[in-house]
PDB file of C-alpha atoms in Angstrom:
ATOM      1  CA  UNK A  65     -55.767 -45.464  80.478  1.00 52.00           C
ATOM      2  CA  UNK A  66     -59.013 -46.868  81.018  1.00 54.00           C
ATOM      3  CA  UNK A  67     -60.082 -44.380  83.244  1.00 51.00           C
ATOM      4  CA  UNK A  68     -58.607 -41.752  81.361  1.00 50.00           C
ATOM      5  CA  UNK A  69     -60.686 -42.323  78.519  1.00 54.00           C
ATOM      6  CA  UNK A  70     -63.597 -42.523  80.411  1.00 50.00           C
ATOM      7  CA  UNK A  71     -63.555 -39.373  81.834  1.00 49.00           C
ATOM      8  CA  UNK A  72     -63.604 -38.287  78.502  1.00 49.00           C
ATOM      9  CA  UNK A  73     -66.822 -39.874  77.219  1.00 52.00           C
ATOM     10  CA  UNK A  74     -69.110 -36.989  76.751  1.00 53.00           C
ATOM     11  CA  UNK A  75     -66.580 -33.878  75.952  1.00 59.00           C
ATOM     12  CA  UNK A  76     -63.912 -35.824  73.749  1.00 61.00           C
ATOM     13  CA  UNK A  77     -64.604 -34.238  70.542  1.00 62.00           C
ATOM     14  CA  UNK A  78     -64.306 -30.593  72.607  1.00 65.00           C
ATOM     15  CA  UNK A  79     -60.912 -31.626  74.020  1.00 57.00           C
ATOM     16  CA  UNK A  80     -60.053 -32.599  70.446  1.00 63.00           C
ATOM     17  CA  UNK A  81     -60.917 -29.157  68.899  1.00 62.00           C
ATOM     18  CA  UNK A  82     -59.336 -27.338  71.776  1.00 70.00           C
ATOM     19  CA  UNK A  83     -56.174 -29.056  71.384  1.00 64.00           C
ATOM     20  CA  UNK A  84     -55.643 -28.068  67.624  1.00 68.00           C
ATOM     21  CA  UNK A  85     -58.126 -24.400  67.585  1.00 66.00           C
ATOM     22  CA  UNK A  86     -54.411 -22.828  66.767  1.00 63.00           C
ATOM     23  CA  UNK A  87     -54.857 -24.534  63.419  1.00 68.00           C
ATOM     24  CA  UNK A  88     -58.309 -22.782  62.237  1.00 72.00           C
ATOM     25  CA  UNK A  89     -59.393 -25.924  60.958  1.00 72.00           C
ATOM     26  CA  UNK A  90     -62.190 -27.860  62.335  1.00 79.00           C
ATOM     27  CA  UNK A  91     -62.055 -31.534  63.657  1.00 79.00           C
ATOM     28  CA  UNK A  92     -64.442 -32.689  60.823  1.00 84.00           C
ATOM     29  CA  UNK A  93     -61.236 -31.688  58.289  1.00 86.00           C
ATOM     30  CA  UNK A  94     -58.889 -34.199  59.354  1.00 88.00           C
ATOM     31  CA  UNK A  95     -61.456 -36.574  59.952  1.00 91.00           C
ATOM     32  CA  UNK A  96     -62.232 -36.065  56.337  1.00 93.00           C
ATOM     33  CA  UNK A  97     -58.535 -36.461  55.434  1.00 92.00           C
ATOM     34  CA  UNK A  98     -58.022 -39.813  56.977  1.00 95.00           C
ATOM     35  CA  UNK A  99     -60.997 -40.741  55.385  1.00 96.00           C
ATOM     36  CA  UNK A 100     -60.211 -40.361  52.330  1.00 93.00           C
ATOM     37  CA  UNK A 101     -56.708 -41.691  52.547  1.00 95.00           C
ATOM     38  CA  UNK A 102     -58.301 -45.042  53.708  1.00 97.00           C
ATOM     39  CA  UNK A 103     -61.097 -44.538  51.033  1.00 96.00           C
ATOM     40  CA  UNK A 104     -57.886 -44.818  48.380  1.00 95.00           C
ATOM     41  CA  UNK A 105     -56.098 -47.315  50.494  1.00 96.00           C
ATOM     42  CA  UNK A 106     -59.032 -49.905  50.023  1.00 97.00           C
ATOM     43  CA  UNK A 107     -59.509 -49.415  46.712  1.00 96.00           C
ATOM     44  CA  UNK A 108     -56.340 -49.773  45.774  1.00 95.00           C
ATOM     45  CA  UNK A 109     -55.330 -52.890  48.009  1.00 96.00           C
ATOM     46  CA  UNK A 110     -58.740 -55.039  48.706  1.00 97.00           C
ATOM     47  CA  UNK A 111     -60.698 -54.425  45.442  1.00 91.00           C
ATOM     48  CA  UNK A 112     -64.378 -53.006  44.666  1.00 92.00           C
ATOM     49  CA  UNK A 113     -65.712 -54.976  47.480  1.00 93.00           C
ATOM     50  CA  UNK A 114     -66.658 -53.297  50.920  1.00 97.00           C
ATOM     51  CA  UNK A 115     -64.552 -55.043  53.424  1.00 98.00           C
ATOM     52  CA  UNK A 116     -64.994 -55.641  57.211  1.00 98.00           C
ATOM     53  CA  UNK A 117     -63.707 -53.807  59.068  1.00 98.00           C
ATOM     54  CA  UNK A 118     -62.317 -53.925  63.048  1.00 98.00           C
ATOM     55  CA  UNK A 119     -61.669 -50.505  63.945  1.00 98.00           C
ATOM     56  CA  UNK A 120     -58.988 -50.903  67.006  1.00 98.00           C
ATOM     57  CA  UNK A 121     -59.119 -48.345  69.449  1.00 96.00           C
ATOM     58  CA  UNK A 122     -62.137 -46.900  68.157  1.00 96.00           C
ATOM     59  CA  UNK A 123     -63.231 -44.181  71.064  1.00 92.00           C
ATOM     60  CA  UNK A 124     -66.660 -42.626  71.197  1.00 93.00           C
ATOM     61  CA  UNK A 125     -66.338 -43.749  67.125  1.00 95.00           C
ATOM     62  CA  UNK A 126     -66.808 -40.133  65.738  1.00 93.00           C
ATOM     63  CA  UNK A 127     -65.177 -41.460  62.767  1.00 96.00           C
ATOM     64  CA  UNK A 128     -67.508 -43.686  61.674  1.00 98.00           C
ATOM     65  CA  UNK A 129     -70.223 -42.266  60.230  1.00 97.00           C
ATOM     66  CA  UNK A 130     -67.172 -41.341  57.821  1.00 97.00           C
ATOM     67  CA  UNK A 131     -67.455 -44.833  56.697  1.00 97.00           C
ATOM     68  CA  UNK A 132     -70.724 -45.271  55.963  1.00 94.00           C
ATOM     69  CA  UNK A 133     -71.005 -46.976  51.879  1.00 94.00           C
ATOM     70  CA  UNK A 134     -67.085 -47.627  52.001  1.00 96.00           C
ATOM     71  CA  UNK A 135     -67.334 -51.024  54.407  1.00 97.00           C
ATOM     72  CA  UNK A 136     -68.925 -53.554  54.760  1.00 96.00           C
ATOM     73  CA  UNK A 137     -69.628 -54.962  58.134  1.00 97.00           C
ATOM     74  CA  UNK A 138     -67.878 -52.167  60.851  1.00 98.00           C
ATOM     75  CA  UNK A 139     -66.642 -53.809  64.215  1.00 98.00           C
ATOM     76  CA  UNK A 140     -64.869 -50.841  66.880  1.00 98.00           C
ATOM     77  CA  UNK A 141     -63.573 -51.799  70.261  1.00 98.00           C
ATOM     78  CA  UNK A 142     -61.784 -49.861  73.128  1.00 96.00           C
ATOM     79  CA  UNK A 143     -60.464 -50.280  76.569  1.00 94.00           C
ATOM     80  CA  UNK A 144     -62.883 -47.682  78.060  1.00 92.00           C
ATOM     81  CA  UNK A 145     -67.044 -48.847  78.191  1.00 93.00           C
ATOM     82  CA  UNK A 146     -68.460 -45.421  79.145  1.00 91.00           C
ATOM     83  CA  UNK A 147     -66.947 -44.175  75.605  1.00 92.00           C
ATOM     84  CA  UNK A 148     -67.906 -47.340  74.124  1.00 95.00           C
ATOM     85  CA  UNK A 149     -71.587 -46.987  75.179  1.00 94.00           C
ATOM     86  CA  UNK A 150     -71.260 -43.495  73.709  1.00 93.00           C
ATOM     87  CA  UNK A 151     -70.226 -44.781  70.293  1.00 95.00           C
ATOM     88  CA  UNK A 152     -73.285 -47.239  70.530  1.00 96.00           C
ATOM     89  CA  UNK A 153     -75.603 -44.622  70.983  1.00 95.00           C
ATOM     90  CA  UNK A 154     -74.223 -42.604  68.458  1.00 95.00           C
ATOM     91  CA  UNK A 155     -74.124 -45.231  65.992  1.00 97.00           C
ATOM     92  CA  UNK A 156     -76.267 -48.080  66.164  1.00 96.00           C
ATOM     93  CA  UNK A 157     -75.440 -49.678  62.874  1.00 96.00           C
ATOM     94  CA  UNK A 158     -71.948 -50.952  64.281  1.00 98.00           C
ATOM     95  CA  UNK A 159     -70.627 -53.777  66.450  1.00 98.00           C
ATOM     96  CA  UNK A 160     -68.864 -52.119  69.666  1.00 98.00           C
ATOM     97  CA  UNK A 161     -67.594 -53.869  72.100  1.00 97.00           C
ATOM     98  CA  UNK A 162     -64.538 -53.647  74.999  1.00 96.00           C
ATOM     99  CA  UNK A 163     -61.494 -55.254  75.063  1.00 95.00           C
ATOM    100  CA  UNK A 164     -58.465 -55.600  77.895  1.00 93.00           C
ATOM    101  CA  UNK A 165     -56.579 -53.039  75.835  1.00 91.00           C
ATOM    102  CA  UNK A 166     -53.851 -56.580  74.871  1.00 92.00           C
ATOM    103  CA  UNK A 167     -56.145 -59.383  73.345  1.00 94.00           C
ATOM    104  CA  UNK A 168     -58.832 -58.560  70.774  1.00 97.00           C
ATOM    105  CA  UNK A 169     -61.649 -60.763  71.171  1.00 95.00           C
ATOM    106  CA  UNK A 170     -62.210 -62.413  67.652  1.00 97.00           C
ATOM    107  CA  UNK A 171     -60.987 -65.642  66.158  1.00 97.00           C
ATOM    108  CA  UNK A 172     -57.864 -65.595  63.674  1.00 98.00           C
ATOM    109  CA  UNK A 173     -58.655 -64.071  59.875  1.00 98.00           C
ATOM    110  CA  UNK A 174     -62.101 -62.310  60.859  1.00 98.00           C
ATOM    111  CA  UNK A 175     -61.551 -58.937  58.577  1.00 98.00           C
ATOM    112  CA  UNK A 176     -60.764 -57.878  55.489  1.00 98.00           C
ATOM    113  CA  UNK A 177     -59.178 -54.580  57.063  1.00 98.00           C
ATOM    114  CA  UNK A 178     -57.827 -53.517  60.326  1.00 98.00           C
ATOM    115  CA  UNK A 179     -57.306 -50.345  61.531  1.00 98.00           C
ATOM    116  CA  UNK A 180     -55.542 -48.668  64.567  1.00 98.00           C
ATOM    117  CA  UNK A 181     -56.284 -44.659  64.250  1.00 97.00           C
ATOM    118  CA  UNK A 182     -54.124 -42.326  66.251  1.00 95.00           C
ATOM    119  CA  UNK A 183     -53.906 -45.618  69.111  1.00 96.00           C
ATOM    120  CA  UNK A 184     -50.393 -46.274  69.087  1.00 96.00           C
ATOM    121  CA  UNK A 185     -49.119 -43.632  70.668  1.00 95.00           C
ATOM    122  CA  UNK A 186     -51.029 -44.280  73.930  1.00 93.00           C
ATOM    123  CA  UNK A 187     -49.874 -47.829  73.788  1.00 95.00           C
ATOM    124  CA  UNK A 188     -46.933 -48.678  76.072  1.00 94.00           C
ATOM    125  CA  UNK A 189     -43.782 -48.886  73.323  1.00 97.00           C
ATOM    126  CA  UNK A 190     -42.699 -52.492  75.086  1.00 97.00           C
ATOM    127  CA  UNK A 191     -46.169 -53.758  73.343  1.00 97.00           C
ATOM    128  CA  UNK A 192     -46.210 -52.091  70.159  1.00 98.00           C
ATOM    129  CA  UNK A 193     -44.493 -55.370  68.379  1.00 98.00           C
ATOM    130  CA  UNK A 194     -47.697 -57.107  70.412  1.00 97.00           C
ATOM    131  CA  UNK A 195     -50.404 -54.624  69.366  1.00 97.00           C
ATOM    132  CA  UNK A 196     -49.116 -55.682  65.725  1.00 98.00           C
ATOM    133  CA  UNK A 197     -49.414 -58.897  65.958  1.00 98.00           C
ATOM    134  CA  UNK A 198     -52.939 -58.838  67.196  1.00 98.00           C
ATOM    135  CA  UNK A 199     -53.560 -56.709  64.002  1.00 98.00           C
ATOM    136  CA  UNK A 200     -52.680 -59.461  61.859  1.00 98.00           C
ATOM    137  CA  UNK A 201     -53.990 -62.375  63.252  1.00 98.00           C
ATOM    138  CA  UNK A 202     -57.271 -60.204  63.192  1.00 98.00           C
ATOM    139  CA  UNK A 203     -56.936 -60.087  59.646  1.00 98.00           C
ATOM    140  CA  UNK A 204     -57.489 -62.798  56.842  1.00 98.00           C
ATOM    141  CA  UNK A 205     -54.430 -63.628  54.367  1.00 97.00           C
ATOM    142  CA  UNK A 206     -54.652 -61.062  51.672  1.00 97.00           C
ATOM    143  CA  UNK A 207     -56.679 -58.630  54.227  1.00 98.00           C
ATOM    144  CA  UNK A 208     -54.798 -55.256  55.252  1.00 98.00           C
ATOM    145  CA  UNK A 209     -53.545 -53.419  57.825  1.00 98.00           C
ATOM    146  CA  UNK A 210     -53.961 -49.859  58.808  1.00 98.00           C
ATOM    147  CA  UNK A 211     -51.727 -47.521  61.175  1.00 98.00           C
ATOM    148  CA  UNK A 212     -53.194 -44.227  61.403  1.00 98.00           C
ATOM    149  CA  UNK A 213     -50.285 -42.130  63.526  1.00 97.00           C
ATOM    150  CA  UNK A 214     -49.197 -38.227  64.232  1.00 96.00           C
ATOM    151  CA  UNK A 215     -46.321 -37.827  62.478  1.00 96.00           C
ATOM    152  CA  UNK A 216     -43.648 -36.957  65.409  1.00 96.00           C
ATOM    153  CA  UNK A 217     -41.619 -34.838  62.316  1.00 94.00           C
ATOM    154  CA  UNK A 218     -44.022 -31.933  62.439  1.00 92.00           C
ATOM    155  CA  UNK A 219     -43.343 -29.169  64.879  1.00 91.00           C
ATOM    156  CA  UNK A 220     -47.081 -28.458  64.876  1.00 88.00           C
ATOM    157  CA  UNK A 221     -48.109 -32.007  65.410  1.00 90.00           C
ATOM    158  CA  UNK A 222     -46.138 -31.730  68.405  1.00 91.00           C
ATOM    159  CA  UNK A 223     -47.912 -28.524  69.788  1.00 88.00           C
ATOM    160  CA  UNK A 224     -51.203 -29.963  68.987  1.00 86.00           C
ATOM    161  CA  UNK A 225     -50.500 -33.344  70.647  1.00 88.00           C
ATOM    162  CA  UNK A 226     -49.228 -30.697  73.447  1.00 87.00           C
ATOM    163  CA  UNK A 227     -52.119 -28.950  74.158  1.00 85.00           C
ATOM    164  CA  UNK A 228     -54.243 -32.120  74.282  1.00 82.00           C
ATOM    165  CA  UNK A 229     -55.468 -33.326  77.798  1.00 75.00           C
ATOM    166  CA  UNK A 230     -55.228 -36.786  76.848  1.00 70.00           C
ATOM    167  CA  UNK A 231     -51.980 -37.476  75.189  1.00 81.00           C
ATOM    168  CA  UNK A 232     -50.038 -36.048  77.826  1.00 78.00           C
ATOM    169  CA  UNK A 233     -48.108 -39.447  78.176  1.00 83.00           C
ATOM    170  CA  UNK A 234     -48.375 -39.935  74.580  1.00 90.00           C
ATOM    171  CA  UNK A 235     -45.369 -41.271  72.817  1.00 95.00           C
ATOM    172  CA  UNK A 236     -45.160 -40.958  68.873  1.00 96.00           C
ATOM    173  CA  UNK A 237     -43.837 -42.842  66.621  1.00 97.00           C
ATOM    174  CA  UNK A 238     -42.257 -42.155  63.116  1.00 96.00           C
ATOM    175  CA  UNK A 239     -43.602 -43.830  59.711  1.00 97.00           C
ATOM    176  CA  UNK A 240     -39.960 -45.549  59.718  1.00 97.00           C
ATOM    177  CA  UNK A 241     -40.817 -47.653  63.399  1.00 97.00           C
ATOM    178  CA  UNK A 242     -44.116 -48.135  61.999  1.00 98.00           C
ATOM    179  CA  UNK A 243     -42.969 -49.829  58.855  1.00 98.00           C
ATOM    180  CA  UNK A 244     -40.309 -51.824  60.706  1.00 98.00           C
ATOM    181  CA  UNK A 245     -43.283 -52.930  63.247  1.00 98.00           C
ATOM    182  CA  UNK A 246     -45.313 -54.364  60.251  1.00 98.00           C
ATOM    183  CA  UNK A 247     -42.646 -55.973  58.354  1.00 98.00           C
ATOM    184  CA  UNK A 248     -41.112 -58.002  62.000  1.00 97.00           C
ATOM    185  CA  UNK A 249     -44.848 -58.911  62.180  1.00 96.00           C
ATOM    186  CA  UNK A 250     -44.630 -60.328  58.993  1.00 97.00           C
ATOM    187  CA  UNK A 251     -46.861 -58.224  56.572  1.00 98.00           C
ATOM    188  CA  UNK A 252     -45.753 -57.537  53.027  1.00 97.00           C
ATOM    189  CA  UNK A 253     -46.130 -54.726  50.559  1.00 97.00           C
ATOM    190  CA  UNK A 254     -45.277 -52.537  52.875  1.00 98.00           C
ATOM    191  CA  UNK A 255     -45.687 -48.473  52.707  1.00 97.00           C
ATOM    192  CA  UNK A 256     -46.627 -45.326  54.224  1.00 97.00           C
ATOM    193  CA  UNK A 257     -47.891 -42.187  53.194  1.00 95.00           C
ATOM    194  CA  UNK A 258     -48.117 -38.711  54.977  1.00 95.00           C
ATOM    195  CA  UNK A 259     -50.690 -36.172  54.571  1.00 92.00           C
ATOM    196  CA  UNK A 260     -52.358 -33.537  56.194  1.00 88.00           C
ATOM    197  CA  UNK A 261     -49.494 -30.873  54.832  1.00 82.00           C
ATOM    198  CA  UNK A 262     -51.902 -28.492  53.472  1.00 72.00           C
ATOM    199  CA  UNK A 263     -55.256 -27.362  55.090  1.00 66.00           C
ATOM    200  CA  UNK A 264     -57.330 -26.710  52.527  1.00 63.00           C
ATOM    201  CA  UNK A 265     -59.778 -29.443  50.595  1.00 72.00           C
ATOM    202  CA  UNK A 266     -59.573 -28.036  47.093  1.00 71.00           C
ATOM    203  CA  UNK A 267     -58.904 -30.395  44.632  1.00 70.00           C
ATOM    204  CA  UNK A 268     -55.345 -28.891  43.534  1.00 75.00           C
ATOM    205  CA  UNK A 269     -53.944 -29.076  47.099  1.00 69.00           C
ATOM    206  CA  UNK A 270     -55.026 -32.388  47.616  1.00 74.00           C
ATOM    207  CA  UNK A 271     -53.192 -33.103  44.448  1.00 72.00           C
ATOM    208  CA  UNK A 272     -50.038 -31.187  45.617  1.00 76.00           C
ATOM    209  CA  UNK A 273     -50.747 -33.558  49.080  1.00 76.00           C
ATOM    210  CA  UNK A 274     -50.379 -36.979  46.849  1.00 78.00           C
ATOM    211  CA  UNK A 275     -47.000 -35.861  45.201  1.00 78.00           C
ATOM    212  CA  UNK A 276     -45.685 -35.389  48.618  1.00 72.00           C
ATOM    213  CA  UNK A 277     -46.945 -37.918  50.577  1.00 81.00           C
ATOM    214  CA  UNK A 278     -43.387 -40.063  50.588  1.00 85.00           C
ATOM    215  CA  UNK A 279     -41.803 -36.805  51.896  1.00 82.00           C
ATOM    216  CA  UNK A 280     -42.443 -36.624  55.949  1.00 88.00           C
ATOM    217  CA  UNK A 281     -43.723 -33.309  56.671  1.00 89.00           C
ATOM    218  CA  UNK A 282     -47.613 -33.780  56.951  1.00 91.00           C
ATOM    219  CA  UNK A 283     -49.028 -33.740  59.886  1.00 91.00           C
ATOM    220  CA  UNK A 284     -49.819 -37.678  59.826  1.00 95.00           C
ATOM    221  CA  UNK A 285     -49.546 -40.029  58.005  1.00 97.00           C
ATOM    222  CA  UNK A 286     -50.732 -44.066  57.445  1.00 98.00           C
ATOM    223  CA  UNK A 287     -48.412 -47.181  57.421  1.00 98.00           C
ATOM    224  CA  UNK A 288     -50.081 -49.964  55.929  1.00 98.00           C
ATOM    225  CA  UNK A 289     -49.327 -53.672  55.037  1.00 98.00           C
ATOM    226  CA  UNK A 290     -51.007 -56.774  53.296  1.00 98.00           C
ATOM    227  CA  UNK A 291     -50.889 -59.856  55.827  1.00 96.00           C
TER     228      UNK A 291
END
């Protein structure tokens, strides 16, 4: 995987666009989208306060300038250096650094918030219960949890995850595993919501997005859980 990801470094927002140019919608959309889910997400579940933040899995970090004024101190690490490098270059304002894709180097409790954005599915299923885990002991009592996944439900999730170069050994998950990950993990106040049903940003389908978002059709969605 490593190597995989590597590779990847310099054309991984290309691949990206490629894989989902059947959609009309640019990158930079659902970027936006998961954005502001986890905009409403920490507002709603760790207060006015920016938190800090360990974004797991974190690629060449082409979300991140997404976050800029929402958090706090921003930590990303990933299995692959050369993409790593890229995201330090990119932007110099956060804390990369690798990791051996099982153990994430930091002490018990060190964030407020802990994310894993469309990782899971290139994580070997037997150590999805351990990838958990190492989400919450990452995370302080009170702090939250973050599972950012395609939602395996949607027929053009699946083409898009498809057409992608690297997710060819992907295997997705549903919102239900997710949920029943957290909770044997031990989190509480469990939930999920999908999104990404309607491609437009307009206010009123956004709105029409919210009153749907226990019903799984969108094209993601985000488990979450307080530790």
């Amino acid at each position: 995987m490593t190597e995989l990801f590597d590779s990847y470094r310099s054309n991984y927002r290309d691949v990206v666009q490629s894989s989902i140019d059947f959609s009309g919608l640019p990158h930079s959309f659902f970027m936006r989208a998961k954005a502001d889910l986890l905009r409403e997400l920490i507002a709603q579940r760790l207060g006015p306060e920016k938190p800090a933040m360990l974004d797991v899995g974190c690629g060449v970090g082409s979300f991140h300038p997404l976050l800029r004024g929402m958090v706090g101190r921003l930590v990303g690490i990933d299995v692959s250096s050369a993409s790593i490098a890229q995201a330090q270059t990119d932007n110099r304002e956060v804390d990369y650094r690798t990791f051996d894709g099982k153990s994430f180097p930091f002490d018990d409790a060190s964030f407020d918030l802990v994310t894993a954005i469309c990782v899971l599915h290139h994580v070997a299923p037997a150590e999805w219960a351990h990838f958990i885990n190492e989400m919450r002991r990452a995370v302080r009592p009170g702090g939250l949890i973050c599972v950012i996944e395609h939602n395996p439900l949607n027929p053009l999730t699946r083409l898009a995850v498809a057409r992608c170069e690297f997710d060819r050994d992907a295997v997705l998950l549903g919102a239900g595993k997710a949920r029943k990950l957290m909770a044997a993990g031990g989190l509480r106040e469990i939930g999920a919501r999908h999104f990404l049903l309607l491609p437009w940003e307009a206010k009123p389908a956004r709105y029409v997005e919210g009153a749907l978002s226990n019903v799984p059709i969108g094209a993601q969605y985000a488990a979450f859980g307080t530790a």
